[in-house]
Amino acid sequence: MRPRWHAFLDRVAERGDYDTPQEAERAARVVLALLGAHLVGDVRTALATRLPETFAVVLLNPLQAAEPLTPERFVRATAAWIEGATERTAAWDVSAVLSVVADAAGEDLTGRMLLQLPPGYDLLFGRPDLSR
């Protein structure tokens, strides 16, 4: 069952300690667009079914990635897409969004996502116990 848009954003806003829902939405859109560029096949499709429809569309129509980004480069890319962000604030944004994504995905799907990503993403998802 898809989480409702407001419930998903409320969780992102809470984890990210954002002042406005717009800040949470901006972070979610950027992070999900970048994540979608790194997930393929049934893993990306399965995750999309567990996200609110608006965010599923973002995930399924990702930014283009020429190569897999390390966690550090993923954070830098996020900072580049969010106006006024620094690497430090982008790391906060990434962790806030990806931890909510992991909750929505569940442990099995999160583990499958981590298998498609370079080492180190487990920490960004807030799931160091799922490291390889």
Short mmCIF file of C-alpha atoms in Angstrom, two decimals:
data_model
loop_
_atom_site.label_atom_id
_atom_site.label_comp_id
_atom_site.label_asym_id
_atom_site.label_seq_id
_atom_site.Cartn_x
_atom_site.Cartn_y
_atom_site.Cartn_z
CA MET A 1 0.00 0.00 0.00
CA ARG A 2 1.30 3.43 -0.95
CA PRO A 3 1.85 5.88 1.89
CA ARG A 4 -0.09 9.08 1.55
CA TRP A 5 1.83 12.05 0.20
CA HIS A 6 1.34 14.14 3.33
CA ALA A 7 2.32 11.30 5.66
CA PHE A 8 5.51 10.64 3.67
CA LEU A 9 6.42 14.34 3.62
CA ASP A 10 5.63 14.71 7.31
CA ARG A 11 8.13 11.93 8.09
CA VAL A 12 10.78 13.54 5.87
CA ALA A 13 10.11 16.93 7.49
CA GLU A 14 10.40 15.43 10.97
CA ARG A 15 13.64 13.55 10.23
CA GLY A 16 15.14 16.53 8.43
CA ASP A 17 13.87 19.04 10.99
CA TYR A 18 12.70 21.27 8.13
CA ASP A 19 10.95 24.56 8.82
CA THR A 20 8.45 24.18 5.96
CA PRO A 21 6.84 21.35 3.99
CA GLN A 22 8.32 22.92 0.86
CA GLU A 23 11.85 22.28 2.14
CA ALA A 24 11.01 18.64 2.79
CA GLU A 25 9.42 18.26 -0.64
CA ARG A 26 12.41 19.86 -2.38
CA ALA A 27 14.80 17.48 -0.63
CA ALA A 28 12.60 14.47 -1.40
CA ARG A 29 12.31 15.33 -5.10
CA VAL A 30 16.05 15.83 -5.58
CA VAL A 31 17.13 12.78 -3.61
CA LEU A 32 14.57 10.51 -5.28
CA ALA A 33 15.53 11.76 -8.74
CA LEU A 34 19.18 10.98 -8.03
CA LEU A 35 18.33 7.64 -6.44
CA GLY A 36 16.20 6.68 -9.43
CA ALA A 37 19.22 7.13 -11.68
CA HIS A 38 21.05 4.45 -9.69
CA LEU A 39 18.36 1.81 -9.32
CA VAL A 40 17.29 -0.40 -12.18
CA GLY A 41 14.68 -2.96 -13.13
CA ASP A 42 12.32 -4.52 -10.67
CA VAL A 43 14.03 -2.91 -7.67
CA ARG A 44 13.23 0.60 -8.91
CA THR A 45 9.71 -0.47 -9.89
CA ALA A 46 9.10 -2.16 -6.53
CA LEU A 47 10.24 0.93 -4.67
CA ALA A 48 8.00 3.15 -6.79
CA THR A 49 4.97 1.12 -5.69
CA ARG A 50 5.79 1.88 -2.06
CA LEU A 51 6.08 5.64 -2.50
CA PRO A 52 3.34 8.24 -2.90
CA GLU A 53 2.47 8.52 -6.59
CA THR A 54 4.02 11.97 -7.02
CA PHE A 55 7.36 10.72 -5.72
CA ALA A 56 7.08 7.43 -7.62
CA VAL A 57 6.95 9.45 -10.84
CA VAL A 58 10.11 11.32 -9.80
CA LEU A 59 11.87 8.03 -9.04
CA LEU A 60 10.80 6.46 -12.34
CA ASN A 61 11.86 9.51 -14.40
CA PRO A 62 15.28 10.08 -12.87
CA LEU A 63 18.11 12.42 -13.59
CA GLN A 64 20.62 10.72 -15.86
CA ALA A 65 23.75 9.26 -14.26
CA ALA A 66 26.78 8.44 -16.37
CA GLU A 67 28.18 6.21 -13.64
CA PRO A 68 27.26 5.03 -10.15
CA LEU A 69 28.00 7.70 -7.58
CA THR A 70 29.77 6.89 -4.35
CA PRO A 71 27.84 8.05 -1.29
CA GLU A 72 30.10 11.11 -1.06
CA ARG A 73 29.48 12.05 -4.70
CA PHE A 74 25.75 11.42 -4.26
CA VAL A 75 25.73 13.98 -1.43
CA ARG A 76 27.72 16.45 -3.55
CA ALA A 77 25.29 15.98 -6.44
CA THR A 78 22.39 16.63 -4.07
CA ALA A 79 24.08 19.82 -2.88
CA ALA A 80 24.49 20.93 -6.50
CA TRP A 81 20.75 20.51 -7.17
CA ILE A 82 19.47 22.27 -4.04
CA GLU A 83 19.90 26.01 -4.10
CA GLY A 84 21.96 27.25 -1.18
CA ALA A 85 22.88 23.75 0.01
CA THR A 86 26.29 22.79 1.28
CA GLU A 87 27.67 19.27 1.42
CA ARG A 88 26.84 19.21 5.12
CA THR A 89 23.21 20.25 4.63
CA ALA A 90 22.89 17.94 1.62
CA ALA A 91 24.09 14.99 3.72
CA TRP A 92 21.33 15.84 6.18
CA ASP A 93 18.78 16.03 3.33
CA VAL A 94 19.90 12.71 1.84
CA SER A 95 19.75 10.89 5.16
CA ALA A 96 16.34 12.35 6.05
CA VAL A 97 14.83 11.26 2.73
CA LEU A 98 16.56 7.90 2.38
CA SER A 99 15.73 6.83 5.94
CA VAL A 100 12.03 7.44 5.20
CA VAL A 101 12.42 5.61 1.88
CA ALA A 102 13.94 2.65 3.75
CA ASP A 103 10.98 2.63 6.15
CA ALA A 104 8.55 2.60 3.22
CA ALA A 105 10.54 -0.06 1.36
CA GLY A 106 11.03 -2.47 4.24
CA GLU A 107 14.18 -4.43 5.04
CA ASP A 108 14.08 -6.85 2.09
CA LEU A 109 13.69 -4.20 -0.61
CA THR A 110 16.15 -1.89 1.11
CA GLY A 111 18.68 -4.73 1.07
CA ARG A 112 18.05 -5.25 -2.64
CA MET A 113 18.53 -1.52 -3.26
CA LEU A 114 21.82 -1.56 -1.38
CA LEU A 115 23.05 -4.39 -3.60
CA GLN A 116 22.63 -2.09 -6.62
CA LEU A 117 24.43 0.83 -5.00
CA PRO A 118 28.14 1.34 -4.27
CA PRO A 119 29.30 0.47 -0.73
CA GLY A 120 28.48 2.98 1.98
CA TYR A 121 24.86 3.78 1.12
CA ASP A 122 23.68 1.72 4.09
CA LEU A 123 24.63 4.64 6.33
CA LEU A 124 22.73 7.14 4.17
CA PHE A 125 19.65 4.93 4.46
CA GLY A 126 20.15 4.74 8.22
CA ARG A 127 20.58 0.97 7.97
CA PRO A 128 24.17 0.10 8.91
CA ASP A 129 22.93 -3.32 9.98
CA LEU A 130 22.23 -4.12 6.30
CA SER A 131 25.80 -3.49 5.17
CA ARG A 132 27.35 -6.13 2.99
#
